[in-house]
Amino acid sequence: ADGELVQYHYGLKDLVTILFYIFIAIILHAVVQEYVLDKINRRLHLSKVKHSKFNESGQLVAFHLTSVIWCLYVVVTEGYISNPRSLWENYPHVYLPYQVKFFYLCQLAYWLHALPELYFQKVRKEEIPRQLRCIALYLLHIAGAYLLNLTRLGLILLLLQYLAEFFFHMARLVYFTDENNEKLFNVWAVVFVVTRLFTLTLYILVIGFGLPRVESQALDPERGNFFSFLFNNILFRMSVLLLVCLFQASVMWRFIHFQLRRWREYWNEQSSRKRAAGGSKQQSKPLKRDSGYHENGVVKAENGTSPRTKKLKSP
């Protein structure tokens, strides 16, 4: 009422809040699984492998869509998109608006809830290392941005990452319902490349030009200043940018390798279908088989006699 803006800082009580929303995430996960995904699975009659992947993509589509809408609302209302300078101005960003803090706590709760879900969903042993690696990377980046006061940069990066992941898992759901429909994979490929370019540009803008211009360049953990004094050193700054570029290049290389393999499989499948169709046409033509050979327009048997039956004269 007085125009005062209440802001928040992280602390030990966040652990209790995260624990509470872990249980909420488990309940929502079960609701989506029982009332949406299980009903669709009964109609599709998928195999066990496809059934597991369909459930994984279905849950992540719901989560990524919600997160993209929520994150986009936060960055627009807070003015992080309209004013890119706000990503590094007044660093460290120790005090957070309520919606930013709540978003980060819910993100941490969701990815922590994914650990017990590996047991509840009876995920195959072959899939557990891949999913554990994915969960660990998300927790590392989200918790790092939250604890090191890089929440504004983290919001933009999460928005780009979740947008690409949403199209990928949506394409997988469509593919499981109709294996001949791969158009959304092409859309995901375009979105993935665009988001990688934006991510790399954002890193260069914030690390290369933004943080080195911060007024407070001294290490001050009590105030949450962890980075600005490091980025004042041009050698350290260039080393970090080089590592970021190499990491993005490795991601793009794996993406290109995946696309080439997918196109190769597609063309091999198309060529095999054409060969199978050509063989079926040849087999469908009727074969004419004669009991003898032709000589002067008369069909004769192999021994030179006429194939017609002789009529016996009456005695």
Short mmCIF file of C-alpha atoms in Angstrom, two decimals:
data_model
loop_
_atom_site.label_atom_id
_atom_site.label_comp_id
_atom_site.label_asym_id
_atom_site.label_seq_id
_atom_site.Cartn_x
_atom_site.Cartn_y
_atom_site.Cartn_z
CA ALA A 1 0.00 0.00 0.00
CA ASP A 2 2.89 2.36 0.71
CA GLY A 3 4.66 1.46 -2.54
CA GLU A 4 7.32 -0.60 -0.79
CA LEU A 5 8.76 -3.54 -2.72
CA VAL A 6 9.59 -6.61 -0.63
CA GLN A 7 12.57 -8.61 -1.89
CA TYR A 8 14.04 -11.90 -0.76
CA HIS A 9 17.40 -13.59 -0.24
CA TYR A 10 18.31 -17.27 -0.19
CA GLY A 11 18.82 -19.08 3.13
CA LEU A 12 18.46 -22.40 4.95
CA LYS A 13 14.68 -22.11 5.10
CA ASP A 14 14.64 -22.59 1.33
CA LEU A 15 15.37 -26.28 1.96
CA VAL A 16 12.05 -26.70 3.77
CA THR A 17 10.20 -24.91 0.99
CA ILE A 18 11.90 -27.07 -1.64
CA LEU A 19 11.00 -30.23 0.30
CA PHE A 20 7.34 -29.18 0.40
CA TYR A 21 7.20 -28.55 -3.34
CA ILE A 22 8.94 -31.87 -4.04
CA PHE A 23 5.83 -33.59 -2.64
CA ILE A 24 3.62 -31.28 -4.71
CA ALA A 25 5.61 -32.19 -7.84
CA ILE A 26 5.26 -35.92 -7.10
CA ILE A 27 1.47 -35.53 -6.79
CA LEU A 28 1.20 -33.53 -10.03
CA HIS A 29 3.41 -36.10 -11.76
CA ALA A 30 1.05 -38.89 -10.70
CA VAL A 31 -2.02 -36.92 -11.84
CA VAL A 32 -0.58 -36.30 -15.32
CA GLN A 33 0.49 -39.94 -15.58
CA GLU A 34 -2.83 -41.47 -14.51
CA TYR A 35 -5.37 -39.16 -16.12
CA VAL A 36 -3.55 -38.26 -19.36
CA LEU A 37 -0.62 -40.46 -20.34
CA ASP A 38 -2.01 -43.84 -19.25
CA LYS A 39 -5.24 -43.27 -21.18
CA ILE A 40 -3.30 -42.42 -24.34
CA ASN A 41 -1.02 -45.45 -23.88
CA ARG A 42 -4.00 -47.81 -23.74
CA ARG A 43 -5.10 -46.62 -27.16
CA LEU A 44 -1.68 -46.71 -28.80
CA HIS A 45 -0.60 -50.19 -27.57
CA LEU A 46 3.08 -49.26 -27.51
CA SER A 47 5.96 -51.62 -26.74
CA LYS A 48 7.72 -51.46 -23.37
CA VAL A 49 10.59 -49.35 -24.70
CA LYS A 50 8.30 -46.89 -26.48
CA HIS A 51 5.96 -46.87 -23.50
CA SER A 52 8.79 -45.70 -21.21
CA LYS A 53 9.95 -43.01 -23.66
CA PHE A 54 6.37 -41.86 -24.24
CA ASN A 55 5.84 -41.37 -20.50
CA GLU A 56 9.14 -39.50 -20.16
CA SER A 57 8.38 -37.16 -23.05
CA GLY A 58 4.78 -36.65 -21.92
CA GLN A 59 5.86 -35.54 -18.45
CA LEU A 60 8.59 -33.26 -19.81
CA VAL A 61 6.24 -31.66 -22.37
CA ALA A 62 3.88 -30.65 -19.57
CA PHE A 63 6.77 -29.37 -17.43
CA HIS A 64 8.61 -27.51 -20.22
CA LEU A 65 5.44 -25.85 -21.52
CA THR A 66 4.54 -24.64 -18.02
CA SER A 67 8.11 -23.46 -17.37
CA VAL A 68 8.39 -21.62 -20.70
CA ILE A 69 5.15 -19.71 -20.12
CA TRP A 70 6.05 -18.96 -16.50
CA CYS A 71 9.66 -17.95 -17.27
CA LEU A 72 8.57 -15.76 -20.19
CA TYR A 73 6.08 -13.99 -17.93
CA VAL A 74 8.77 -13.38 -15.29
CA VAL A 75 11.41 -11.98 -17.67
CA VAL A 76 8.86 -9.74 -19.40
CA THR A 77 7.31 -8.33 -16.21
CA GLU A 78 10.74 -7.80 -14.63
CA GLY A 79 12.03 -6.04 -17.75
CA TYR A 80 14.99 -8.36 -18.40
CA ILE A 81 14.21 -8.63 -22.14
CA SER A 82 13.36 -4.99 -22.79
CA ASN A 83 16.49 -3.88 -20.92
CA PRO A 84 19.38 -6.33 -21.55
CA ARG A 85 21.70 -4.18 -19.43
CA SER A 86 19.78 -5.32 -16.37
CA LEU A 87 21.40 -8.75 -16.75
CA TRP A 88 24.70 -7.38 -15.39
CA GLU A 89 23.90 -3.93 -13.99
CA ASN A 90 24.01 -3.64 -10.19
CA TYR A 91 25.66 -7.04 -9.87
CA PRO A 92 25.52 -8.91 -7.50
CA HIS A 93 21.75 -9.41 -7.62
CA VAL A 94 21.47 -10.58 -4.04
CA TYR A 95 17.86 -9.59 -3.39
CA LEU A 96 15.21 -11.14 -5.61
CA PRO A 97 11.58 -10.35 -6.37
CA TYR A 98 9.11 -12.90 -5.05
CA GLN A 99 8.27 -14.42 -8.43
CA VAL A 100 11.94 -14.91 -9.35
CA LYS A 101 12.74 -16.64 -6.05
CA PHE A 102 9.60 -18.78 -6.24
CA PHE A 103 10.43 -19.83 -9.82
CA TYR A 104 13.91 -21.01 -8.84
CA LEU A 105 12.65 -22.92 -5.80
CA CYS A 106 10.04 -24.71 -7.92
CA GLN A 107 12.64 -25.56 -10.55
CA LEU A 108 14.92 -27.09 -7.93
CA ALA A 109 11.99 -28.99 -6.43
CA TYR A 110 10.97 -30.44 -9.79
CA TRP A 111 14.42 -31.77 -10.71
CA LEU A 112 14.92 -33.16 -7.21
CA HIS A 113 11.55 -34.92 -7.41
CA ALA A 114 12.77 -36.61 -10.62
CA LEU A 115 15.18 -38.73 -8.52
CA PRO A 116 12.53 -40.75 -6.62
CA GLU A 117 10.43 -40.85 -9.80
CA LEU A 118 13.09 -43.08 -11.35
CA TYR A 119 11.97 -45.71 -8.83
CA PHE A 120 8.25 -44.97 -8.97
CA GLN A 121 8.17 -45.09 -12.79
CA LYS A 122 10.26 -48.30 -12.87
CA VAL A 123 12.71 -46.84 -15.36
CA ARG A 124 14.86 -49.43 -17.14
CA LYS A 125 18.44 -49.83 -15.91
CA GLU A 126 19.81 -48.82 -19.31
CA GLU A 127 18.03 -45.46 -19.11
CA ILE A 128 18.97 -44.56 -15.51
CA PRO A 129 22.54 -43.23 -16.19
CA ARG A 130 21.30 -40.93 -18.98
CA GLN A 131 18.48 -39.53 -16.85
CA LEU A 132 20.72 -39.11 -13.81
CA ARG A 133 23.21 -37.16 -15.92
CA CYS A 134 20.43 -34.90 -17.23
CA ILE A 135 19.01 -34.28 -13.73
CA ALA A 136 22.47 -33.54 -12.30
CA LEU A 137 23.26 -31.00 -15.04
CA TYR A 138 19.97 -29.15 -14.54
CA LEU A 139 20.42 -29.08 -10.75
CA LEU A 140 24.01 -27.87 -11.08
CA HIS A 141 23.15 -25.00 -13.41
CA ILE A 142 19.95 -23.89 -11.64
CA ALA A 143 21.47 -24.08 -8.14
CA GLY A 144 24.65 -22.37 -9.40
CA ALA A 145 22.71 -19.45 -10.88
CA TYR A 146 20.62 -19.17 -7.70
CA LEU A 147 23.47 -19.33 -5.17
CA LEU A 148 26.00 -17.26 -7.16
CA ASN A 149 23.51 -14.42 -7.76
CA LEU A 150 23.29 -14.90 -11.52
CA THR A 151 19.53 -15.36 -11.46
CA ARG A 152 18.76 -12.92 -14.28
CA LEU A 153 21.14 -14.57 -16.70
CA GLY A 154 19.91 -17.98 -15.55
CA LEU A 155 16.29 -17.09 -16.35
CA ILE A 156 17.09 -16.23 -19.97
CA LEU A 157 19.21 -19.35 -20.42
CA LEU A 158 16.50 -21.57 -18.93
CA LEU A 159 13.91 -20.01 -21.23
CA LEU A 160 16.02 -20.84 -24.30
CA GLN A 161 16.85 -24.35 -23.09
CA TYR A 162 13.27 -25.25 -22.16
CA LEU A 163 11.94 -23.93 -25.46
CA ALA A 164 14.20 -26.26 -27.46
CA GLU A 165 13.46 -29.20 -25.15
CA PHE A 166 9.70 -28.65 -25.47
CA PHE A 167 9.80 -29.00 -29.26
CA PHE A 168 12.02 -32.08 -29.04
CA HIS A 169 9.76 -34.00 -26.66
CA MET A 170 6.66 -32.84 -28.51
CA ALA A 171 8.17 -34.23 -31.73
CA ARG A 172 8.79 -37.55 -29.98
CA LEU A 173 5.18 -37.76 -28.82
CA VAL A 174 3.91 -37.13 -32.35
CA TYR A 175 6.36 -39.69 -33.72
CA PHE A 176 5.12 -42.37 -31.31
CA THR A 177 1.53 -41.80 -32.43
CA ASP A 178 2.47 -41.74 -36.14
CA GLU A 179 5.92 -43.00 -37.15
CA ASN A 180 5.61 -41.45 -40.60
CA ASN A 181 5.20 -37.95 -39.17
CA GLU A 182 8.63 -36.38 -38.52
CA LYS A 183 7.85 -32.76 -39.39
CA LEU A 184 8.15 -31.57 -35.80
CA PHE A 185 11.70 -32.93 -35.65
CA ASN A 186 12.59 -30.49 -38.42
CA VAL A 187 10.97 -27.66 -36.42
CA TRP A 188 12.95 -28.75 -33.36
CA ALA A 189 16.17 -28.73 -35.40
CA VAL A 190 15.61 -25.11 -36.42
CA VAL A 191 14.66 -24.03 -32.87
CA PHE A 192 17.68 -25.86 -31.43
CA VAL A 193 20.15 -24.09 -33.73
CA VAL A 194 18.55 -20.68 -33.08
CA THR A 195 18.58 -21.15 -29.29
CA ARG A 196 22.25 -22.25 -29.39
CA LEU A 197 23.17 -19.09 -31.28
CA PHE A 198 21.23 -16.91 -28.83
CA THR A 199 22.86 -18.72 -25.89
CA LEU A 200 26.36 -18.16 -27.24
CA THR A 201 25.60 -14.51 -28.01
CA LEU A 202 24.24 -14.00 -24.50
CA TYR A 203 27.35 -15.51 -22.91
CA ILE A 204 29.63 -13.25 -24.96
CA LEU A 205 27.52 -10.19 -24.16
CA VAL A 206 27.36 -10.77 -20.39
CA ILE A 207 30.80 -12.28 -19.75
CA GLY A 208 32.78 -10.37 -22.37
CA PHE A 209 31.22 -6.92 -22.06
CA GLY A 210 28.81 -6.76 -19.13
CA LEU A 211 30.42 -8.09 -15.97
CA PRO A 212 33.83 -6.43 -16.59
CA ARG A 213 32.08 -3.04 -16.42
CA VAL A 214 30.56 -3.62 -12.98
CA GLU A 215 31.54 -0.86 -10.57
CA SER A 216 32.33 -3.13 -7.62
CA GLN A 217 35.31 -5.25 -8.74
CA ALA A 218 36.43 -6.58 -5.34
CA LEU A 219 35.78 -10.09 -4.03
CA ASP A 220 33.08 -9.77 -1.38
CA PRO A 221 31.32 -13.09 -0.55
CA GLU A 222 29.23 -11.44 2.18
CA ARG A 223 27.66 -9.15 -0.44
CA GLY A 224 27.47 -11.99 -2.94
CA ASN A 225 30.14 -10.67 -5.30
CA PHE A 226 31.90 -13.77 -6.65
CA PHE A 227 32.77 -13.01 -10.27
CA SER A 228 33.24 -9.40 -11.22
CA PHE A 229 36.84 -9.18 -9.96
CA LEU A 230 37.75 -12.26 -12.02
CA PHE A 231 36.24 -10.93 -15.23
CA ASN A 232 38.28 -7.77 -14.86
CA ASN A 233 41.27 -9.94 -15.86
CA ILE A 234 41.24 -10.18 -19.66
CA LEU A 235 43.12 -13.52 -19.64
CA PHE A 236 40.54 -15.14 -17.37
CA ARG A 237 37.70 -13.60 -19.34
CA MET A 238 38.99 -14.93 -22.65
CA SER A 239 39.60 -18.37 -21.12
CA VAL A 240 36.00 -18.57 -19.92
CA LEU A 241 34.67 -17.45 -23.31
CA LEU A 242 36.85 -20.05 -25.04
CA LEU A 243 35.50 -22.80 -22.80
CA VAL A 244 31.93 -21.67 -23.47
CA CYS A 245 32.53 -21.65 -27.24
CA LEU A 246 34.11 -25.11 -27.13
CA PHE A 247 31.20 -26.48 -25.13
CA GLN A 248 28.63 -25.01 -27.53
CA ALA A 249 30.65 -26.33 -30.48
CA SER A 250 30.62 -29.85 -28.99
CA VAL A 251 26.85 -29.64 -28.51
CA MET A 252 26.39 -28.53 -32.12
CA TRP A 253 28.69 -31.30 -33.36
CA ARG A 254 26.63 -33.96 -31.59
CA PHE A 255 23.47 -32.38 -32.97
CA ILE A 256 24.82 -32.40 -36.54
CA HIS A 257 25.99 -36.01 -36.14
CA PHE A 258 22.51 -36.97 -34.90
CA GLN A 259 20.82 -35.22 -37.84
CA LEU A 260 23.13 -36.86 -40.40
CA ARG A 261 22.46 -40.28 -38.90
CA ARG A 262 18.72 -39.65 -38.90
CA TRP A 263 18.74 -38.52 -42.56
CA ARG A 264 20.88 -41.50 -43.54
CA GLU A 265 18.41 -43.89 -41.89
CA TYR A 266 15.53 -42.11 -43.57
CA TRP A 267 17.01 -42.41 -47.06
CA ASN A 268 17.97 -46.04 -46.50
CA GLU A 269 14.42 -46.77 -45.42
CA GLN A 270 13.01 -45.00 -48.48
CA SER A 271 15.32 -46.88 -50.85
CA SER A 272 14.44 -50.23 -49.25
CA ARG A 273 10.75 -49.44 -49.63
CA LYS A 274 11.25 -48.65 -53.32
CA ARG A 275 13.12 -51.93 -53.86
CA ALA A 276 10.41 -53.84 -52.05
CA ALA A 277 7.70 -52.13 -54.12
CA GLY A 278 9.57 -52.93 -57.38
CA GLY A 279 9.95 -56.58 -56.39
CA SER A 280 6.26 -56.92 -55.53
CA LYS A 281 5.27 -55.52 -58.94
CA GLN A 282 7.44 -58.07 -60.72
CA GLN A 283 5.96 -60.90 -58.73
CA SER A 284 2.42 -59.70 -59.38
CA LYS A 285 2.80 -60.15 -63.23
CA PRO A 286 1.32 -63.49 -64.41
CA LEU A 287 3.83 -65.91 -65.93
CA LYS A 288 2.81 -67.68 -69.16
CA ARG A 289 3.99 -71.23 -69.29
CA ASP A 290 3.53 -73.30 -72.43
CA SER A 291 3.75 -77.04 -72.47
CA GLY A 292 5.72 -77.00 -75.74
CA TYR A 293 7.21 -74.65 -78.33
CA HIS A 294 5.95 -72.73 -81.37
CA GLU A 295 6.77 -73.76 -84.90
CA ASN A 296 5.05 -72.10 -87.89
CA GLY A 297 2.32 -70.86 -85.62
CA VAL A 298 1.51 -74.31 -84.32
CA VAL A 299 2.13 -75.31 -80.75
CA LYS A 300 3.97 -78.57 -80.54
CA ALA A 301 4.98 -80.66 -77.63
CA GLU A 302 8.54 -81.20 -76.59
CA ASN A 303 8.72 -84.50 -78.51
CA GLY A 304 7.50 -82.85 -81.72
CA THR A 305 3.98 -84.22 -81.54
CA SER A 306 0.92 -82.06 -81.43
CA PRO A 307 -0.38 -81.29 -77.94
CA ARG A 308 -3.97 -81.86 -79.03
CA THR A 309 -5.48 -85.19 -78.16
CA LYS A 310 -6.06 -87.50 -81.08
CA LYS A 311 -9.55 -88.72 -81.84
CA LEU A 312 -9.85 -92.49 -82.25
CA LYS A 313 -11.70 -93.54 -85.35
CA SER A 314 -14.41 -96.06 -84.94
CA PRO A 315 -13.59 -99.47 -86.47
#
